[in-house]
Short mmCIF file of C-alpha atoms in Angstrom, two decimals:
data_model
loop_
_atom_site.label_atom_id
_atom_site.label_comp_id
_atom_site.label_asym_id
_atom_site.label_seq_id
_atom_site.Cartn_x
_atom_site.Cartn_y
_atom_site.Cartn_z
CA MET A 1 107.57 128.24 78.88
CA ASN A 2 103.97 129.40 78.66
CA VAL A 3 103.76 133.15 79.23
CA ARG A 4 99.97 133.34 79.59
CA ASN A 5 100.18 133.84 83.36
CA LEU A 6 102.17 137.04 82.88
CA LEU A 7 98.97 138.72 81.71
CA GLN A 8 97.70 138.71 85.30
CA ASN A 9 100.31 141.30 86.24
CA LEU A 10 99.41 143.76 83.51
CA LYS A 11 97.33 146.86 83.98
CA ILE A 12 95.71 147.02 80.56
CA GLU A 13 94.70 150.46 79.30
CA THR A 14 91.59 150.45 77.11
CA ARG A 15 90.65 154.14 76.93
CA ALA A 16 91.39 156.65 74.19
CA TYR A 17 94.47 158.86 74.52
CA ILE A 18 93.55 162.46 73.70
CA ASN A 19 95.50 165.62 74.55
CA GLY A 20 97.88 163.77 76.85
CA GLU A 21 95.22 161.97 78.92
CA PHE A 22 93.38 158.66 78.81
CA VAL A 23 89.64 159.26 78.49
CA GLU A 24 86.45 157.35 77.80
CA SER A 25 84.50 158.16 74.67
CA SER A 26 81.79 160.80 74.95
CA SER A 27 79.14 158.14 74.32
CA GLY A 28 80.58 155.55 76.67
CA ALA A 29 80.44 152.96 73.85
CA LYS A 30 82.72 149.92 74.01
CA ILE A 31 84.11 147.39 71.55
CA LYS A 32 83.39 143.83 72.66
CA LYS A 33 85.69 141.09 71.42
CA PHE A 34 86.60 137.47 72.08
CA SER A 35 89.97 135.77 72.05
CA SER A 36 90.76 133.67 68.99
CA ILE A 37 93.08 131.65 71.24
CA GLY A 38 90.57 130.36 73.77
CA GLY A 39 87.27 132.07 73.06
CA GLU A 40 87.15 134.06 76.31
CA PRO A 41 86.07 137.71 76.36
CA LEU A 42 88.81 140.27 75.83
CA PRO A 43 88.95 143.64 77.62
CA GLU A 44 86.34 146.01 76.23
CA ILE A 45 87.95 148.92 74.41
CA THR A 46 86.66 152.48 74.17
CA ALA A 47 84.81 153.05 70.89
CA CYS A 48 85.43 156.65 69.82
CA ASN A 49 82.87 158.54 67.76
CA GLU A 50 82.96 161.69 65.63
CA ASN A 51 82.94 163.95 68.69
CA ASP A 52 85.95 162.17 70.17
CA VAL A 53 87.83 162.42 66.88
CA ASN A 54 87.03 166.15 66.81
CA LEU A 55 88.52 166.53 70.29
CA ALA A 56 91.67 164.68 69.26
CA VAL A 57 92.10 166.67 66.05
CA THR A 58 91.54 169.95 67.91
CA ALA A 59 94.17 168.96 70.46
CA ALA A 60 96.58 168.06 67.67
CA LYS A 61 95.89 171.32 65.85
CA ASN A 62 96.53 173.36 68.98
CA ALA A 63 99.78 171.51 69.67
CA PHE A 64 101.11 171.74 66.13
CA LYS A 65 102.82 175.14 66.16
CA ASP A 66 104.99 174.45 69.21
CA TRP A 67 105.89 170.91 68.10
CA ALA A 68 106.80 172.05 64.59
CA ALA A 69 108.97 174.81 66.09
CA LEU A 70 111.26 172.28 67.76
CA THR A 71 114.49 171.45 65.97
CA PRO A 72 114.83 168.09 64.21
CA LEU A 73 117.38 167.18 66.89
CA ASP A 74 114.85 167.90 69.66
CA ARG A 75 112.22 165.70 68.05
CA LYS A 76 114.82 163.03 67.27
CA ASN A 77 115.88 162.75 70.93
CA ILE A 78 112.27 162.43 72.10
CA LEU A 79 111.54 159.65 69.60
CA LEU A 80 114.74 157.83 70.55
CA LYS A 81 113.59 157.98 74.19
CA LEU A 82 110.25 156.47 73.14
CA ALA A 83 112.08 153.65 71.34
CA ASP A 84 114.12 152.97 74.49
CA LEU A 85 110.96 152.83 76.61
CA MET A 86 109.34 150.43 74.15
CA GLU A 87 112.39 148.20 74.39
CA GLU A 88 112.16 148.24 78.17
CA ASN A 89 108.49 147.24 77.86
CA ARG A 90 109.00 144.76 75.02
CA GLN A 91 107.55 141.80 76.89
CA GLU A 92 104.38 143.66 77.83
CA LEU A 93 103.87 144.91 74.26
CA ALA A 94 104.31 141.37 72.93
CA LEU A 95 101.88 139.98 75.49
CA LEU A 96 99.24 142.59 74.63
CA ASP A 97 99.46 141.91 70.92
CA THR A 98 99.36 138.14 71.42
CA TYR A 99 96.40 138.41 73.78
CA GLU A 100 94.42 140.53 71.36
CA THR A 101 95.34 139.09 67.92
CA GLY A 102 96.17 135.44 68.63
CA ARG A 103 99.51 135.67 66.84
CA ALA A 104 102.35 133.73 68.45
CA TYR A 105 104.06 135.49 71.36
CA LYS A 106 107.45 134.29 70.11
CA ASN A 107 106.87 136.05 66.81
CA TYR A 108 105.91 139.31 68.48
CA PHE A 109 108.70 139.23 71.08
CA TYR A 110 111.56 138.32 68.74
CA ASP A 111 110.39 139.85 65.47
CA SER A 112 107.48 142.29 65.36
CA ILE A 113 108.12 144.43 68.46
CA PRO A 114 111.87 144.72 67.74
CA LYS A 115 111.06 145.77 64.17
CA SER A 116 108.79 148.55 65.38
CA ILE A 117 111.53 149.81 67.70
CA GLU A 118 114.12 149.58 64.93
CA ALA A 119 111.84 151.57 62.60
CA ILE A 120 111.50 154.42 65.11
CA ARG A 121 115.25 154.53 65.62
CA TYR A 122 115.91 154.46 61.88
CA PHE A 123 113.64 157.42 61.23
CA ALA A 124 114.95 159.33 64.26
CA GLU A 125 118.57 158.88 63.19
CA SER A 126 117.72 159.86 59.60
CA VAL A 127 115.68 163.02 60.06
CA ASP A 128 118.55 165.43 60.76
CA LYS A 129 120.40 164.07 57.74
CA TYR A 130 117.50 164.74 55.41
CA TYR A 131 118.38 167.95 53.62
CA ASP A 132 116.48 170.55 51.67
CA LYS A 133 117.73 171.71 48.26
CA ALA A 134 118.96 174.95 46.77
CA ILE A 135 118.68 176.33 43.26
CA PRO A 136 122.10 177.75 42.29
CA ALA A 137 122.36 181.53 42.28
CA ARG A 138 121.56 183.12 38.92
CA GLY A 139 122.75 186.67 39.09
CA SER A 140 120.54 188.34 41.64
CA GLU A 141 118.16 185.36 41.87
CA PHE A 142 118.39 182.52 44.37
CA GLY A 143 115.95 179.83 45.41
CA VAL A 144 115.58 177.11 48.04
CA ILE A 145 113.24 174.15 48.04
CA VAL A 146 112.19 173.16 51.54
CA ARG A 147 109.89 170.58 53.05
CA VAL A 148 107.30 171.77 55.52
CA PRO A 149 105.08 169.64 57.78
CA LEU A 150 101.48 169.08 56.72
CA GLY A 151 99.99 169.92 60.12
CA VAL A 152 97.59 167.43 61.70
CA VAL A 153 97.86 164.00 60.08
CA GLY A 154 95.63 160.99 60.60
CA ALA A 155 96.75 157.37 60.47
CA ILE A 156 94.52 154.30 60.26
CA THR A 157 96.44 151.12 61.00
CA PRO A 158 95.72 147.38 60.54
CA TRP A 159 95.40 144.51 62.96
CA ASN A 160 97.87 142.04 61.49
CA ASP A 161 101.06 143.79 62.66
CA PRO A 162 99.88 146.57 64.97
CA LEU A 163 103.05 148.31 66.11
CA VAL A 164 105.28 147.86 63.08
CA VAL A 165 102.85 149.58 60.71
CA SER A 166 101.99 152.23 63.31
CA ALA A 167 105.69 153.04 63.78
CA TRP A 168 106.16 153.29 59.99
CA LYS A 169 103.57 156.07 60.08
CA PHE A 170 103.78 157.98 63.33
CA ALA A 171 107.59 158.13 63.53
CA PRO A 172 108.26 159.98 60.25
CA ALA A 173 105.12 162.07 60.73
CA LEU A 174 106.19 163.31 64.17
CA LEU A 175 109.81 163.79 63.17
CA MET A 176 108.78 166.00 60.25
CA GLY A 177 106.96 168.26 62.71
CA ASN A 178 103.39 167.03 62.28
CA THR A 179 100.99 166.19 65.08
CA VAL A 180 99.24 162.84 64.84
CA VAL A 181 95.87 161.20 65.46
CA ILE A 182 95.94 157.41 65.05
CA LYS A 183 92.91 155.17 64.70
CA PRO A 184 94.15 151.61 65.37
CA ALA A 185 92.25 148.60 64.11
CA GLU A 186 89.48 147.64 66.50
CA GLN A 187 90.94 144.10 66.59
CA SER A 188 94.30 145.33 67.92
CA SER A 189 94.44 148.55 69.93
CA LEU A 190 96.01 147.58 73.25
CA SER A 191 99.70 147.79 72.36
CA LEU A 192 99.34 151.20 70.72
CA LEU A 193 97.55 152.51 73.80
CA LYS A 194 100.53 151.30 75.84
CA VAL A 195 102.84 153.17 73.45
CA ALA A 196 100.68 156.26 74.01
CA ALA A 197 101.37 156.00 77.75
CA LEU A 198 105.09 155.63 77.02
CA SER A 199 105.01 158.64 74.69
CA LYS A 200 104.06 160.87 77.60
CA ILE A 201 106.98 159.59 79.65
CA ALA A 202 109.27 160.10 76.64
CA GLY A 203 108.35 163.77 76.57
CA ILE A 204 105.93 164.03 73.66
CA PRO A 205 103.75 167.01 74.63
CA ALA A 206 99.99 166.80 75.12
CA GLY A 207 98.09 166.87 71.85
CA VAL A 208 101.03 165.86 69.66
CA PHE A 209 100.27 162.11 69.74
CA ASN A 210 96.66 160.93 70.05
CA VAL A 211 95.09 157.46 69.80
CA VAL A 212 91.36 157.09 69.10
CA PRO A 213 90.31 153.43 69.10
CA GLY A 214 86.99 152.69 67.49
CA TYR A 215 85.22 151.21 64.52
CA GLY A 216 86.50 152.10 61.09
CA GLU A 217 83.12 153.12 59.76
CA ILE A 218 82.73 155.62 62.61
CA ALA A 219 86.07 156.84 63.98
CA GLY A 220 88.07 156.08 60.84
CA LYS A 221 85.54 157.78 58.61
CA ALA A 222 85.41 160.85 60.87
CA LEU A 223 89.20 161.13 60.75
CA ALA A 224 89.38 160.79 56.97
CA LEU A 225 86.60 163.37 56.47
CA HIS A 226 87.92 165.93 58.96
CA ASN A 227 88.72 169.28 57.39
CA ASP A 228 91.51 170.03 59.87
CA VAL A 229 93.35 166.80 59.02
CA ARG A 230 95.86 167.61 56.27
CA GLY A 231 96.93 164.06 55.44
CA ILE A 232 95.44 160.60 55.90
CA PHE A 233 97.65 157.52 55.89
CA PHE A 234 96.03 154.10 55.73
CA THR A 235 97.02 150.43 55.71
CA GLY A 236 94.28 147.88 55.10
CA SER A 237 92.09 146.47 52.38
CA SER A 238 91.88 147.92 48.88
CA GLU A 239 88.14 148.40 49.26
CA ILE A 240 88.55 150.64 52.31
CA GLY A 241 91.50 152.37 50.68
CA LYS A 242 89.26 153.46 47.82
CA GLN A 243 86.76 154.80 50.32
CA ILE A 244 89.51 156.78 52.06
CA MET A 245 90.25 158.49 48.74
CA ILE A 246 86.59 159.41 48.38
CA TYR A 247 86.52 160.88 51.89
CA ALA A 248 89.61 162.96 51.12
CA GLY A 249 87.93 164.35 48.04
CA GLN A 250 84.67 165.02 49.85
CA SER A 251 86.45 167.04 52.52
CA ASN A 252 89.55 169.19 52.02
CA MET A 253 91.53 167.28 49.35
CA LYS A 254 93.91 166.13 52.07
CA LYS A 255 97.04 164.25 51.13
CA VAL A 256 96.49 160.49 50.91
CA ALA A 257 98.84 157.50 51.08
CA LEU A 258 97.51 153.96 51.01
CA GLU A 259 99.11 150.57 51.56
CA CYS A 260 96.46 148.07 50.60
CA GLY A 261 95.92 144.47 49.61
CA GLY A 262 98.23 142.09 47.84
CA LYS A 263 98.38 138.78 46.02
CA GLY A 264 102.13 138.50 45.78
CA PRO A 265 103.50 136.68 42.68
CA TYR A 266 106.35 134.32 43.53
CA ILE A 267 107.95 133.10 40.30
CA VAL A 268 110.11 129.96 40.18
CA THR A 269 111.63 129.54 36.73
CA LYS A 270 113.17 126.50 35.07
CA ASN A 271 116.56 128.07 35.80
CA CYS A 272 116.08 127.89 39.58
CA GLY A 273 118.83 125.57 40.80
CA ASP A 274 117.74 125.19 44.42
CA ILE A 275 114.06 124.29 44.53
CA SER A 276 114.29 123.25 48.17
CA GLU A 277 115.50 126.71 49.17
CA SER A 278 112.80 128.45 47.14
CA ALA A 279 110.14 126.35 48.90
CA LYS A 280 111.69 127.07 52.31
CA VAL A 281 111.74 130.84 51.74
CA LEU A 282 108.14 130.73 50.55
CA ALA A 283 106.91 128.85 53.62
CA GLU A 284 108.76 131.17 56.00
CA ASN A 285 107.15 134.25 54.47
CA MET A 286 103.73 132.78 53.75
CA PHE A 287 102.80 130.90 56.91
CA TYR A 288 104.49 132.55 59.92
CA ASN A 289 101.51 134.74 60.83
CA GLN A 290 98.83 132.38 59.55
CA GLY A 291 99.21 134.13 56.19
CA GLN A 292 97.86 137.42 57.58
CA ILE A 293 100.43 139.47 55.72
CA CYS A 294 99.59 142.02 53.02
CA SER A 295 102.80 141.30 51.12
CA ALA A 296 102.50 137.51 51.49
CA PRO A 297 103.77 135.53 48.46
CA SER A 298 100.42 133.81 48.10
CA ARG A 299 100.44 133.24 44.32
CA VAL A 300 103.26 130.88 43.33
CA ILE A 301 103.94 130.65 39.60
CA VAL A 302 106.17 127.66 38.86
CA ASP A 303 107.66 126.39 35.64
CA GLU A 304 105.94 123.07 34.96
CA SER A 305 109.32 121.30 34.77
CA LYS A 306 109.86 122.15 38.45
CA LEU A 307 106.27 121.79 39.67
CA ASN A 308 106.33 118.35 41.28
CA GLU A 309 109.67 118.91 43.01
CA PHE A 310 108.56 122.29 44.31
CA VAL A 311 105.24 121.01 45.67
CA GLU A 312 106.90 118.11 47.47
CA CYS A 313 109.48 120.41 49.04
CA LEU A 314 106.76 122.86 50.09
CA LYS A 315 104.74 120.09 51.74
CA ILE A 316 107.75 119.29 53.91
CA GLU A 317 108.24 122.95 54.83
CA CYS A 318 104.54 123.36 55.71
CA GLU A 319 104.94 121.03 58.66
CA LYS A 320 107.22 123.56 60.35
CA PHE A 321 104.34 126.06 60.51
CA VAL A 322 101.52 124.00 62.00
CA PRO A 323 99.87 126.31 64.57
CA GLY A 324 100.03 125.74 68.30
CA ASP A 325 99.48 127.58 71.57
CA SER A 326 100.05 131.30 70.95
CA PHE A 327 101.39 131.83 74.48
CA ASP A 328 103.98 129.04 74.28
CA ASP A 329 107.22 130.98 73.83
CA GLU A 330 108.73 128.11 71.82
CA ASN A 331 105.87 127.99 69.33
CA ASN A 332 106.23 129.83 66.00
CA VAL A 333 102.61 130.08 64.83
CA GLY A 334 99.39 131.00 66.61
CA CYS A 335 95.83 131.72 65.54
CA VAL A 336 94.08 133.91 63.01
CA VAL A 337 92.78 137.14 64.50
CA SER A 338 89.09 136.29 64.94
CA ASP A 339 86.29 133.84 64.35
CA GLU A 340 85.16 135.99 61.43
CA GLN A 341 88.57 135.74 59.77
CA PHE A 342 88.70 131.99 60.46
CA LYS A 343 85.39 131.43 58.67
CA LYS A 344 86.41 133.65 55.76
CA VAL A 345 89.61 131.71 55.12
CA GLN A 346 87.92 128.34 55.52
CA ASN A 347 85.33 129.42 52.96
CA TYR A 348 88.06 130.05 50.38
CA ILE A 349 89.48 126.56 51.00
CA GLU A 350 86.03 125.05 50.46
CA ILE A 351 85.65 127.01 47.21
CA ALA A 352 88.89 125.47 45.93
CA LYS A 353 87.74 121.97 46.87
CA ASN A 354 84.34 122.44 45.26
CA GLU A 355 85.97 123.69 42.07
CA GLY A 356 88.07 120.55 41.82
CA ALA A 357 91.51 121.96 42.60
CA GLU A 358 93.96 119.74 44.43
CA VAL A 359 94.12 120.87 48.08
CA TYR A 360 96.83 119.82 50.52
CA GLN A 361 96.87 120.78 54.20
CA ALA A 362 99.66 120.22 56.69
CA LYS A 363 99.12 117.49 59.22
CA THR A 364 96.85 118.50 62.07
CA LYS A 365 98.00 118.28 65.65
CA LYS A 366 95.55 118.50 68.51
CA PRO A 367 94.66 122.16 69.17
CA HIS A 368 95.59 123.55 72.56
CA SER A 369 91.96 124.66 72.87
CA GLU A 370 88.77 123.54 71.18
CA LYS A 371 87.98 127.20 70.55
CA ALA A 372 91.38 128.05 69.05
CA ARG A 373 90.94 129.61 65.61
CA CYS A 374 93.89 127.99 63.83
CA ILE A 375 94.20 126.95 60.20
CA GLN A 376 96.73 124.47 58.87
CA PRO A 377 99.10 125.67 56.13
CA THR A 378 97.21 124.99 52.91
CA ILE A 379 98.42 124.48 49.33
CA ILE A 380 95.97 124.77 46.43
CA ILE A 381 97.46 123.28 43.28
CA ASN A 382 96.48 124.42 39.79
CA PRO A 383 93.20 126.25 40.46
CA ALA A 384 91.55 128.07 37.57
CA LEU A 385 93.19 131.39 36.75
CA ASP A 386 89.87 133.18 37.24
CA SER A 387 88.99 131.39 40.49
CA LYS A 388 88.40 133.47 43.61
CA VAL A 389 91.27 131.69 45.35
CA THR A 390 93.59 132.77 42.54
CA THR A 391 92.45 136.36 42.16
CA GLU A 392 91.31 137.51 45.62
CA GLU A 393 93.36 138.27 48.72
CA ILE A 394 92.60 135.44 51.16
CA PHE A 395 94.69 136.79 54.05
CA GLY A 396 95.22 133.37 55.55
CA PRO A 397 97.78 130.53 55.39
CA VAL A 398 96.69 129.56 51.88
CA VAL A 399 98.98 129.54 48.84
CA VAL A 400 97.97 128.78 45.25
CA ILE A 401 100.39 127.02 42.88
CA LEU A 402 100.06 127.90 39.20
CA PRO A 403 102.15 125.93 36.66
CA VAL A 404 103.38 127.71 33.51
CA LYS A 405 105.34 126.69 30.42
CA SER A 406 107.75 129.64 30.20
CA THR A 407 109.05 132.71 31.97
CA ALA A 408 107.11 134.89 29.54
CA GLU A 409 103.90 133.11 30.56
CA ALA A 410 104.89 133.46 34.23
CA LEU A 411 105.12 137.23 33.83
CA GLU A 412 101.79 137.35 32.05
CA VAL A 413 100.11 135.41 34.84
CA ALA A 414 101.88 137.44 37.53
CA ASN A 415 100.78 140.79 36.11
CA ASN A 416 97.21 139.63 35.48
CA SER A 417 96.10 140.91 38.87
CA LYS A 418 94.53 144.05 40.28
CA TYR A 419 97.18 143.96 43.01
CA GLY A 420 100.83 144.99 42.85
CA LEU A 421 102.47 145.10 46.27
CA ALA A 422 105.43 142.71 46.38
CA GLY A 423 106.79 139.81 44.38
CA ALA A 424 109.80 137.60 43.78
CA VAL A 425 111.67 135.60 41.16
CA PHE A 426 113.88 132.59 41.83
CA THR A 427 116.38 131.86 39.07
CA ASP A 428 120.12 131.30 38.61
CA ASN A 429 120.09 133.29 35.37
CA ILE A 430 121.00 136.90 36.15
CA ASP A 431 119.63 138.22 32.84
CA GLU A 432 116.33 136.47 33.48
CA ALA A 433 116.26 137.77 37.07
CA TYR A 434 116.73 141.37 35.95
CA SER A 435 114.21 141.09 33.14
CA VAL A 436 111.51 139.64 35.41
CA ALA A 437 112.22 142.17 38.17
CA LYS A 438 111.98 145.04 35.69
CA ASN A 439 108.70 143.84 34.22
CA LEU A 440 106.86 142.68 37.35
CA GLU A 441 104.09 145.18 38.15
CA VAL A 442 104.75 145.44 41.87
CA GLY A 443 106.31 147.98 44.22
CA LEU A 444 108.98 145.65 45.65
CA VAL A 445 110.73 142.74 43.93
CA HIS A 446 113.00 140.20 45.62
CA ILE A 447 115.44 138.07 43.64
CA ASN A 448 116.16 134.64 45.15
CA SER A 449 114.85 135.86 48.50
CA TYR A 450 111.76 137.31 50.16
CA GLY A 451 111.06 139.63 53.07
CA ASN A 452 114.68 140.31 53.99
CA ASP A 453 114.72 143.99 53.06
CA ASP A 454 115.27 146.55 55.82
CA ASN A 455 114.14 150.03 56.87
CA SER A 456 116.17 151.68 54.13
CA ALA A 457 113.94 150.12 51.43
CA PRO A 458 110.68 151.93 50.56
CA PHE A 459 107.56 149.77 50.86
CA GLY A 460 104.37 150.36 48.92
CA GLY A 461 102.47 149.09 45.93
CA VAL A 462 101.01 149.94 42.56
CA LYS A 463 97.56 149.37 41.04
CA GLU A 464 95.01 148.50 43.75
CA SER A 465 97.74 147.80 46.28
CA GLY A 466 97.85 151.51 46.92
CA LEU A 467 99.99 154.61 46.53
CA GLY A 468 102.74 156.26 48.51
CA LYS A 469 105.56 154.67 50.49
CA ASP A 470 106.19 153.49 54.02
CA LYS A 471 109.75 153.01 55.31
CA SER A 472 113.02 154.61 54.12
CA THR A 473 113.74 158.32 53.89
CA TYR A 474 111.15 158.47 51.09
CA ALA A 475 108.54 158.27 53.85
CA PHE A 476 109.50 161.79 54.95
CA ASP A 477 108.20 162.99 51.57
CA GLU A 478 104.77 161.58 52.40
CA TYR A 479 104.48 163.57 55.62
CA SER A 480 105.52 166.94 54.21
CA ASP A 481 104.84 169.40 51.42
CA LEU A 482 107.35 171.04 49.09
CA LYS A 483 107.69 174.79 49.33
CA THR A 484 109.79 176.93 47.02
CA ILE A 485 111.24 180.16 48.39
CA TRP A 486 112.59 182.48 45.71
CA LEU A 487 114.81 185.42 46.61
CA HIS A 488 115.56 188.41 44.44
CA SER A 489 118.45 190.47 45.73
CA ARG A 490 118.19 194.24 45.28
CA LYS A 491 121.96 194.60 45.28
#
């Protein structure tokens, strides 16, 4: 079934959500965009400026004391109500994200939106089981170590998975007693604005949860520089992440957590007994969202004895991820997010061809629209180690295959990167698996799998992939400060 017609029944909110109300920006500016599915204009979204961000932060600051005074159970029940409302509106949220980003509706409806709901429920059910610590009594001395909310926190979220990443940030922030101002990516703001409307119904008070759509260089910058924002939490490119750190230093030394780019190493050793399975897992995690995944296993390092078998298996798996109509609810893969992203990815493919690397692309089927911005799953075999396609994050359905002579060489190649988000090793040798996992310079390592971790596993990188953690109870640490209270008894 094609669900495109369901859009006609939606009342799409495009205004900012500040202090419990939807409002236009003070300047009246709008963000104009075009669909990557069919090229038609998308709804124009409010473009917030510094003044609008100031209003949102002021509202959040004024609401903080009362929100922080609620018990963890009170906040938990409100967030669980929000999760229930999102589940009731799952189809609409999936439609909005598909409409705006071009990603397949099926992927949003069955995977992304449920994951965002699951994340909120996980954090909500965890918060009242997250305990402070005590220092044992020492005579007349006694101490407790408690976590206190930061205050107003800002979140800047990406376009590739709008609600999942937003939920990873706003749920633990709110549950810890903070108030929140979120700047969604200008490419994907509609679903978060719908969540803002649902938050009011769920009982989140005015000012506690604010959404300020706009351009990163205007609204995002204003949020990161604001002296009343006590923490800034960002997911996006490494280049912008570095700028966020500068803004934090230029303002009030606010707390910073960054989840940035990746070039995930995916090691297949000579001891891998099931090459077909390793190729299948790679394709599933590399191509399902047109490769627009920060943790994508885009750099495959294969023992040369397994190279030919692996490449042939991967070519077969690629055909399962040829893009089609994003609104066809039986189709797994849609479009890249924009014409700009389409051209960027195509440029990388041309670089590989011009440099003489072997390039394979899955068979093309007729696009559902001449203006559809779709890219076939692409394999680049044995490019130079210093090539742009090997070293830079492409953020498209493009994987590079790098043959090596040993596991030691595989580790050397894997760690020769400025990124360190996620990685994997496929081997039947448990000693080899542990050694590689221990020595890979990434924040998350999978052994004989990829992408099947859950909300209990912290997610975040090292090196230029960022700092801090999303997901798991460790995320509560990000949205709070430690305070020591030391008591001296007079008796």
